Amino acid sequence: MPLRERRRVTGIESVGPYTLVRVDRGNLDAGVPGQFFMVEAPGRVLPRPFSLCLAEAGELAFLIDAIGPGTTAIAEVSVGDSLHVFGPLGNGFRLDVERPVLVGGGIGIAPFPFTRSVLGAGTPVVLGFRNSHFAEAAALLPGAEVVIDPVLVTEALPAGRDILACGPEPMLEAIRRIDPAAQLAWEAPMACGYGACFGCVVEIDGTLKRLCLEGPVIGGAPAVFPAVPA
Amino acid sequence: MNILNASGCLDALAAPGVVAALDGFVTKTVTPDARVGNQPARIAETSHGMLNAIGLANPGRDAFLRDYLPELRSFGKPLWVSVGGFSASEYAETCALLTDVTIEINLSCPNVDEAPESAAEIVAACRAATTLPLYAKLSPAAWDIAEVARAVEAAGADGLTLVNTLRGMALDRRLRPVLNRGTGGYSGPSLRPVALAAVYACRRATALPIVGMGGITTGREALEMIACGATAIALGTVLFADPDAPARVRHELDEALAEAGFGNADDAVGAAHETVAM
């Protein structure tokens, strides 16, 4: 059940180029891995959507890539500040698969520490990054197989596995070509996260649908996604 | 003081809990034919507001009447149907099919081509087609919005909805428009002074009730809209950031009224006019 609460920031950590922001959980439900939360961006008009990265006891943690004014405002909060957090929202990964492998690219690794904590520490993970600095973020998933550009995650996929993937669109498109049944977590600009704004539409089954309600995880559906603007 | 949602800023079926906190629900604009809407990107945040170019995505009036309206009625809230079209007759045809709702005539969507007729001509056509309450939603881009207000009043409007978004644009880091359509409707906090001025001007120009909207995020801001002449208010962009805004703004409005020395919201309607020479 999604709730919106003002939560206190309990921790800020650098993870390679990213920032892990921890808040106390309050009455919020962690939800299913792959679901997302709308997090207040201080000083901005709209919140920003993030999948849950970690759900340790009494806490929720989000992995932030500070690429614009909203994500920068969130990454620059201090311990003791408070942020409105609304969620969990959308559809997460189906976890009733027999032989999962988690595949993350760049900031797309975000949902997988939580996902692996639910599926089990032995769940194999393949991560791809653009360079060794970004690859420092693999510390969130100990034991993961890490590839660095120009090697692609699709070259390191183990065979016969049920794929759960999150990452840049070209990576997701490449994975879908290999395995049409893969569960893919997409992103789109969102104003609200709960179906009100109609801003996050993507083409699914030939029509424009709201990713916040239909996704962000879409499994096996034939979809053509627009580019996310920089 | 009734608090509504601004048209296009809430999907009742996706968020029934938000509707429960409102005094009435306003639909997304209904057009004669189904519309997919504009291709993404459809939204962009700016420093003090946001742009949207949804493009009146809606199932079309037949599907709306058949599949959506019955479910919307089940909320038990006063229902406002936003009616759009690309000619006066299209607006009027939809109005003629509606019963037991308030009609908001969307005369001012900045994201689609406009009907060739004037606002007053469209209102007159709708007036001839229905006896239901008709509110005309006007654009703040008119240089003399009071003139438009007088014209739609003369054409038979029962009320005004002020204001729609202003056309705006945002560029990405490569200096290309963020929105696929190029421009979009600009809303949020920086629209509020424009909305206050429009409500103020129309309050002086007509005796029609006014639903005031445009960048309201707090109870104090709602009170300012009321003081300019709004007899009801609506929340738009703030609903995206805060789905709990209706209850919060209502509570804050009560506090702001008490602080300003008003016994109730109706006493505050038009209060800003009393200190200014006519």
XYZ file of C-alpha atoms in Angstrom:
508
model
C 0.000 0.000 0.000
C 1.686 3.237 -1.078
C 1.994 5.962 1.523
C 3.584 9.391 1.458
C 5.571 10.334 4.543
C 8.210 12.841 5.510
C 11.233 10.713 6.388
C 14.524 11.606 8.052
C 17.791 11.122 6.155
C 19.920 8.698 8.180
C 22.895 8.184 5.901
C 24.682 9.489 2.823
C 27.415 7.443 1.156
C 29.357 7.734 -2.064
C 29.303 4.540 -4.107
C 31.627 5.114 -7.031
C 30.037 7.986 -8.978
C 26.666 7.523 -7.278
C 25.221 8.559 -3.908
C 23.350 6.183 -1.622
C 20.740 8.094 0.391
C 19.287 6.255 3.386
C 16.077 7.354 5.134
C 14.300 5.880 8.145
C 11.439 3.713 6.964
C 8.613 4.969 9.180
C 5.354 3.360 8.085
C 6.440 2.894 4.487
C 6.376 -0.584 3.003
C 9.475 -1.669 1.092
C 7.281 -3.334 -1.512
C 8.510 -5.752 -4.166
C 11.982 -5.360 -5.726
C 11.684 -3.299 -8.895
C 8.882 -1.112 -7.544
C 9.719 2.556 -7.140
C 9.260 5.522 -4.839
C 8.790 9.210 -5.603
C 11.395 11.092 -3.577
C 11.136 14.828 -2.908
C 13.817 16.866 -4.646
C 14.428 19.789 -2.264
C 13.714 23.136 -3.891
C 12.219 21.574 -7.018
C 8.594 21.488 -8.161
C 8.415 17.747 -8.787
C 9.728 14.652 -6.999
C 11.871 12.061 -8.788
C 11.256 8.307 -9.204
C 13.766 5.782 -7.826
C 13.615 2.040 -7.427
C 14.398 0.866 -3.923
C 18.086 -0.088 -3.667
C 18.289 -1.480 -0.146
C 15.658 -2.339 2.459
C 17.628 -3.002 5.616
C 15.710 -3.096 8.896
C 13.961 0.190 9.669
C 15.412 1.849 6.586
C 14.978 2.500 2.876
C 17.907 3.419 0.630
C 17.971 4.945 -2.857
C 20.893 5.062 -5.275
C 21.153 8.503 -6.879
C 22.965 9.427 -10.088
C 23.197 13.215 -9.821
C 22.722 14.133 -13.479
C 20.257 17.036 -13.270
C 18.936 19.623 -10.832
C 16.508 17.238 -9.118
C 18.861 14.318 -8.621
C 21.602 16.741 -7.553
C 19.323 18.296 -4.936
C 18.582 14.850 -3.515
C 22.245 13.770 -3.555
C 23.196 16.933 -1.666
C 20.922 16.371 1.349
C 22.518 15.977 4.773
C 21.937 13.456 7.539
C 19.122 14.831 9.673
C 17.331 16.518 6.754
C 13.911 15.171 5.868
C 12.404 14.233 2.516
C 8.914 13.286 1.463
C 8.927 9.723 0.176
C 5.896 8.208 -1.614
C 5.563 4.541 -2.453
C 5.978 1.730 -3.179
C 4.565 2.301 -6.664
C 4.223 0.392 -9.913
C 4.887 -3.251 -10.710
C 8.116 -4.903 -9.544
C 9.883 -8.055 -10.682
C 8.176 -11.427 -10.578
C 10.363 -13.385 -8.199
C 8.743 -16.796 -8.733
C 11.343 -17.776 -11.304
C 13.442 -20.938 -11.077
C 16.931 -19.795 -12.066
C 17.212 -15.995 -11.776
C 20.132 -13.888 -12.934
C 20.243 -10.173 -12.183
C 21.630 -7.988 -14.965
C 22.358 -4.329 -14.279
C 23.912 -1.586 -16.366
C 25.223 1.641 -14.812
C 22.708 3.251 -12.474
C 20.443 0.341 -13.477
C 22.109 -1.719 -10.753
C 19.936 0.233 -8.285
C 17.132 -2.300 -7.673
C 19.386 -5.354 -7.406
C 20.872 -5.192 -3.896
C 17.279 -5.350 -2.577
C 16.308 -7.922 -5.189
C 19.183 -10.214 -4.236
C 18.427 -9.833 -0.533
C 14.985 -11.285 -1.275
C 16.066 -13.964 -3.780
C 19.103 -15.089 -1.817
C 22.755 -14.106 -1.601
C 23.741 -16.847 -4.044
C 21.746 -15.322 -6.924
C 24.165 -14.649 -9.786
C 24.635 -11.034 -10.871
C 26.142 -9.552 -14.048
C 26.927 -5.838 -14.038
C 28.146 -3.579 -16.827
C 29.763 -0.166 -16.476
C 31.241 2.435 -18.780
C 34.583 2.618 -16.905
C 36.357 1.485 -13.748
C 35.188 4.497 -11.733
C 31.538 3.641 -12.351
C 32.358 -0.025 -11.653
C 33.148 0.887 -8.042
C 29.379 0.798 -7.559
C 29.573 -2.992 -7.933
C 30.573 -2.974 -4.251
C 26.813 -2.951 -3.568
C 26.619 -6.478 -5.017
C 29.598 -8.497 -3.719
C 30.603 -11.377 -5.945
C 28.950 -9.964 -9.072
C 30.566 -10.573 -12.448
C 31.570 -7.124 -13.690
C 32.230 -6.136 -17.297
C 33.465 -2.776 -18.461
C 32.831 -1.115 -21.812
C 33.537 -2.194 -24.579
C 32.608 -5.580 -23.092
C 28.806 -5.773 -22.805
C 26.657 -7.591 -20.281
C 25.097 -9.564 -23.119
C 28.520 -11.181 -23.663
C 28.604 -12.345 -20.045
C 25.061 -13.701 -19.648
C 24.944 -17.241 -18.257
C 22.770 -19.586 -20.329
C 19.482 -21.044 -19.178
C 18.676 -18.341 -16.667
C 15.576 -16.236 -16.034
C 16.756 -12.688 -16.669
C 15.800 -9.722 -14.471
C 17.418 -6.635 -15.977
C 17.626 -2.893 -15.448
C 19.836 -0.477 -17.325
C 20.101 1.825 -20.324
C 17.611 1.290 -23.138
C 20.115 -0.150 -25.665
C 21.096 -2.761 -23.060
C 17.472 -3.682 -22.395
C 16.718 -3.858 -26.123
C 19.739 -6.148 -26.626
C 18.630 -8.420 -23.792
C 15.111 -8.604 -25.171
C 16.473 -9.710 -28.542
C 18.325 -12.545 -26.781
C 15.469 -13.463 -24.445
C 11.984 -12.123 -25.241
C 10.775 -13.399 -21.853
C 13.279 -11.345 -19.840
C 11.831 -9.086 -17.161
C 13.011 -5.575 -17.969
C 12.811 -2.506 -15.720
C 12.441 0.656 -17.825
C 12.422 4.326 -16.980
C 10.629 7.420 -18.236
C 10.293 10.985 -17.007
C 7.507 11.030 -14.409
C 5.807 13.920 -12.658
C 3.593 11.961 -10.260
C 4.293 8.208 -10.247
C 0.641 7.291 -9.633
C -1.121 7.643 -12.961
C -2.209 11.269 -12.696
C 0.032 13.153 -15.110
C 0.107 10.894 -18.210
C 3.684 12.105 -18.721
C 5.493 8.750 -18.538
C 3.762 7.026 -21.435
C 5.650 4.438 -23.456
C 4.457 2.354 -26.369
C 3.228 -1.031 -25.180
C 1.312 -3.392 -27.455
C 1.047 -0.646 -30.042
C -0.471 1.982 -27.809
C 0.851 4.601 -25.395
C 0.501 3.471 -21.789
C 1.657 4.909 -18.494
C 4.884 3.261 -17.362
C 4.140 4.120 -13.714
C 1.049 1.895 -13.776
C 1.996 -0.731 -16.388
C 5.635 -0.975 -15.303
C 8.325 -0.079 -14.570
C 9.052 -3.811 -14.895
C 7.563 -5.273 -18.058
C 8.038 -8.923 -18.783
C 8.011 -10.283 -22.255
C 5.702 -7.636 -23.724
C 6.515 -6.418 -27.228
C 7.261 -2.773 -26.573
C 8.980 0.039 -28.378
C 10.248 2.696 -26.052
C 11.029 6.302 -26.800
C 14.386 7.724 -25.888
C 14.579 9.333 -22.470
C 15.708 12.915 -22.989
C 19.013 13.929 -21.479
C -15.122 26.390 -0.163
C -15.057 23.620 -2.759
C -11.681 22.195 -3.711
C -11.529 20.437 -7.071
C -8.746 18.989 -9.198
C -7.664 20.801 -12.316
C -8.681 18.905 -15.456
C -5.998 16.510 -16.630
C -4.171 16.435 -13.308
C -5.805 13.388 -11.756
C -7.073 9.993 -12.900
C -9.918 9.105 -10.555
C -9.765 5.430 -11.437
C -6.018 5.220 -10.732
C -6.185 7.254 -7.510
C -9.633 6.976 -5.871
C -8.180 7.991 -2.506
C -7.254 11.411 -3.858
C -10.750 11.910 -5.268
C -12.221 11.098 -1.852
C -10.488 14.195 -0.418
C -11.938 16.506 -3.105
C -15.357 18.177 -3.253
C -15.786 17.201 -6.878
C -13.874 15.506 -9.666
C -13.053 17.118 -13.013
C -12.330 14.679 -15.861
C -9.577 14.895 -18.401
C -10.892 16.634 -21.487
C -13.205 14.465 -23.593
C -13.089 14.933 -27.365
C -15.442 13.412 -29.971
C -12.854 10.896 -31.191
C -10.337 8.920 -29.166
C -6.942 10.580 -28.961
C -3.665 8.802 -28.261
C -2.105 12.115 -27.297
C 1.320 13.426 -28.157
C 4.414 11.270 -28.422
C 6.832 11.487 -25.484
C 8.659 13.325 -24.081
C 5.494 14.929 -22.739
C 6.669 16.592 -19.537
C 9.587 18.712 -18.400
C 10.303 20.325 -15.063
C 11.585 23.883 -15.087
C 13.051 25.870 -12.202
C 9.693 26.982 -10.836
C 7.095 25.052 -12.765
C 6.546 22.312 -15.282
C 5.589 21.902 -18.911
C 3.204 19.302 -20.228
C 2.204 18.385 -23.734
C -0.066 15.416 -23.161
C -2.263 16.393 -26.102
C -5.754 15.656 -24.747
C -5.235 11.895 -24.620
C -8.691 10.431 -23.972
C -10.847 7.485 -25.036
C -13.280 9.620 -27.070
C -16.778 10.576 -26.038
C -18.591 7.323 -26.879
C -16.157 5.187 -24.877
C -16.121 7.808 -22.132
C -19.894 7.750 -21.790
C -20.073 3.963 -21.981
C -16.985 2.794 -20.077
C -15.835 5.600 -17.782
C -18.730 7.820 -16.765
C -20.662 5.107 -14.873
C -17.571 4.257 -12.836
C -16.869 7.937 -12.153
C -20.423 8.397 -10.894
C -19.850 5.595 -8.388
C -17.523 7.898 -6.433
C -20.591 9.841 -5.345
C -18.841 13.182 -5.916
C -20.118 16.070 -7.999
C -18.758 15.368 -11.446
C -17.369 17.915 -13.869
C -16.771 16.799 -17.442
C -14.178 18.758 -19.381
C -15.347 18.995 -22.985
C -12.995 19.632 -25.899
C -13.326 19.773 -29.644
C -11.969 21.192 -32.843
C -15.097 23.115 -33.859
C -18.052 24.646 -32.027
C -20.331 21.872 -33.244
C -18.017 19.201 -31.843
C -18.160 20.828 -28.416
C -21.932 21.192 -28.629
C -22.501 17.590 -29.711
C -20.705 16.294 -26.636
C -22.570 18.693 -24.341
C -25.876 17.421 -25.728
C -25.002 13.845 -24.708
C -24.243 14.653 -21.060
C -26.631 14.543 -18.111
C -26.301 15.292 -14.416
C -22.800 16.810 -14.548
C -21.259 20.246 -14.646
C -19.619 20.943 -17.994
C -16.270 22.666 -18.224
C -15.655 23.869 -21.762
C -11.937 23.614 -22.448
C -11.401 26.647 -24.665
C -7.720 26.928 -24.052
C -5.611 23.790 -24.378
C -2.220 25.038 -25.579
C -1.181 21.607 -26.871
C -3.586 21.012 -29.746
C -4.918 22.954 -32.686
C -7.713 25.298 -31.745
C -11.252 25.479 -33.034
C -11.699 28.312 -35.546
C -14.569 29.927 -33.656
C -14.191 32.406 -30.813
C -14.660 31.363 -27.189
C -18.035 33.095 -27.119
C -19.220 31.344 -30.286
C -18.310 27.956 -28.821
C -20.065 28.766 -25.543
C -23.156 29.896 -27.434
C -23.231 26.611 -29.365
C -22.896 24.626 -26.138
C -25.555 26.750 -24.462
C -27.978 25.907 -27.226
C -27.214 22.201 -26.761
C -27.635 21.793 -22.996
C -29.241 23.190 -19.874
C -26.449 21.818 -17.665
C -24.178 24.272 -15.821
C -21.504 25.497 -18.253
C -18.120 26.755 -17.086
C -15.781 28.288 -19.647
C -12.092 27.499 -19.073
C -10.104 30.420 -20.359
C -6.509 30.908 -21.368
C -4.399 33.383 -19.403
C -2.700 34.289 -22.679
C -5.516 36.643 -23.710
C -4.306 40.214 -23.349
C -7.681 41.309 -21.980
C -9.129 38.245 -20.304
C -11.933 40.364 -18.810
C -13.190 41.032 -22.339
C -13.292 37.282 -23.044
C -15.070 36.742 -19.714
C -17.747 39.291 -20.574
C -18.207 37.717 -23.987
C -18.663 34.160 -22.693
C -21.015 35.447 -19.987
C -23.122 37.104 -22.671
C -23.032 33.851 -24.639
C -24.571 31.969 -21.756
C -21.747 30.639 -19.573
C -22.720 29.964 -15.964
C -19.205 30.255 -14.609
C -15.520 30.649 -15.371
C -12.582 28.319 -14.826
C -9.410 30.380 -14.526
C -6.763 29.649 -15.687
C -5.452 27.077 -18.107
C -1.700 26.753 -18.668
C 0.440 29.217 -20.592
C 2.369 27.998 -23.622
C 6.036 27.526 -22.780
C 9.229 25.771 -23.866
C 12.263 24.152 -22.278
C 15.544 23.189 -23.952
C 17.820 20.284 -23.117
C 21.590 20.509 -22.767
C 21.958 20.134 -26.548
C 19.705 23.161 -27.029
C 16.825 21.151 -28.429
C 13.267 21.336 -27.090
C 12.768 18.763 -24.343
C 9.162 18.145 -25.337
C 8.527 16.151 -28.472
C 5.909 18.716 -29.526
C 8.319 21.556 -28.877
C 6.027 23.590 -26.663
C 3.792 22.653 -23.769
C 1.475 24.096 -21.171
C 3.348 25.837 -18.375
C 1.965 25.309 -14.881
C 3.021 25.328 -11.261
C 4.073 28.035 -8.807
C 5.223 30.585 -11.349
C 1.794 30.562 -13.046
C 0.165 31.738 -9.806
C 0.640 35.524 -10.173
C -0.795 35.268 -13.691
C -3.788 33.337 -12.374
C -4.362 35.822 -9.551
C -4.439 38.692 -12.024
C -6.846 36.837 -14.308
C -9.232 35.961 -11.478
C -9.042 39.515 -10.195
C -9.822 40.998 -13.605
C -12.698 38.620 -14.308
C -14.212 39.188 -10.869
C -14.468 42.862 -11.766
C -15.789 42.170 -15.248
C -18.527 39.651 -14.506
C -20.778 38.325 -11.765
C -20.034 34.704 -12.695
C -18.708 32.235 -10.130
C -15.027 31.490 -10.690
C -13.047 28.287 -10.116
C -9.575 29.683 -9.455
C -6.468 27.646 -10.204
C -2.863 28.073 -11.223
C 0.074 27.152 -9.037
C -1.733 26.819 -5.709
C 0.370 24.703 -3.342
C -0.687 25.938 0.131
C -3.748 27.132 2.005
C -2.443 30.689 2.101
C -2.102 30.629 -1.689
C -5.650 29.295 -1.955
C -6.824 32.192 0.219
C -5.142 34.674 -2.110
C -7.003 33.142 -5.064
C -10.254 33.466 -3.109
C -9.451 37.051 -2.155
C -9.029 37.857 -5.853
C -12.501 36.518 -6.508
C -12.459 32.735 -6.781
C -15.589 31.066 -5.410
C -13.990 27.608 -5.608
C -10.410 26.512 -6.135
C -8.708 23.707 -8.007
C -5.363 22.004 -7.550
C -3.245 20.921 -10.511
C 0.517 20.523 -10.571
C 0.717 20.216 -6.780
C -1.210 16.933 -7.018
C 1.716 15.411 -8.917
C 4.145 16.176 -6.094
C 1.696 15.643 -3.246
C -1.343 13.393 -3.655
C -2.325 14.390 -0.108
C -2.557 18.067 -1.142
C -6.396 18.351 -1.057
C -6.689 17.594 2.659
C -3.545 19.554 3.492
C -4.570 22.670 1.557
C -8.056 22.540 3.075
C -6.570 22.413 6.587
C -4.085 25.180 5.820
C -6.858 27.287 4.268
C -8.850 27.102 7.503
C -5.765 28.270 9.392
C -5.074 31.056 6.897
C -8.683 32.264 7.064
C -8.563 32.429 10.857
C -5.232 34.219 10.755
C -6.638 36.780 8.321
C -9.714 37.281 10.498
C -12.331 35.610 8.276
C -15.042 33.437 9.794
C -15.310 31.347 6.642
C -14.037 31.231 3.079
C -17.147 32.806 1.563
C -16.462 35.977 3.556
C -13.035 36.211 1.950
C -14.244 36.040 -1.662
C -13.156 39.203 -3.404
C -11.509 40.670 -0.307
C -8.552 41.904 -2.353
C -10.879 44.248 -4.256
C -11.952 46.201 -1.228
C -8.609 47.941 -0.825
C -8.264 48.992 -4.445
C -10.106 51.949 -5.963
C -12.536 50.830 -8.668
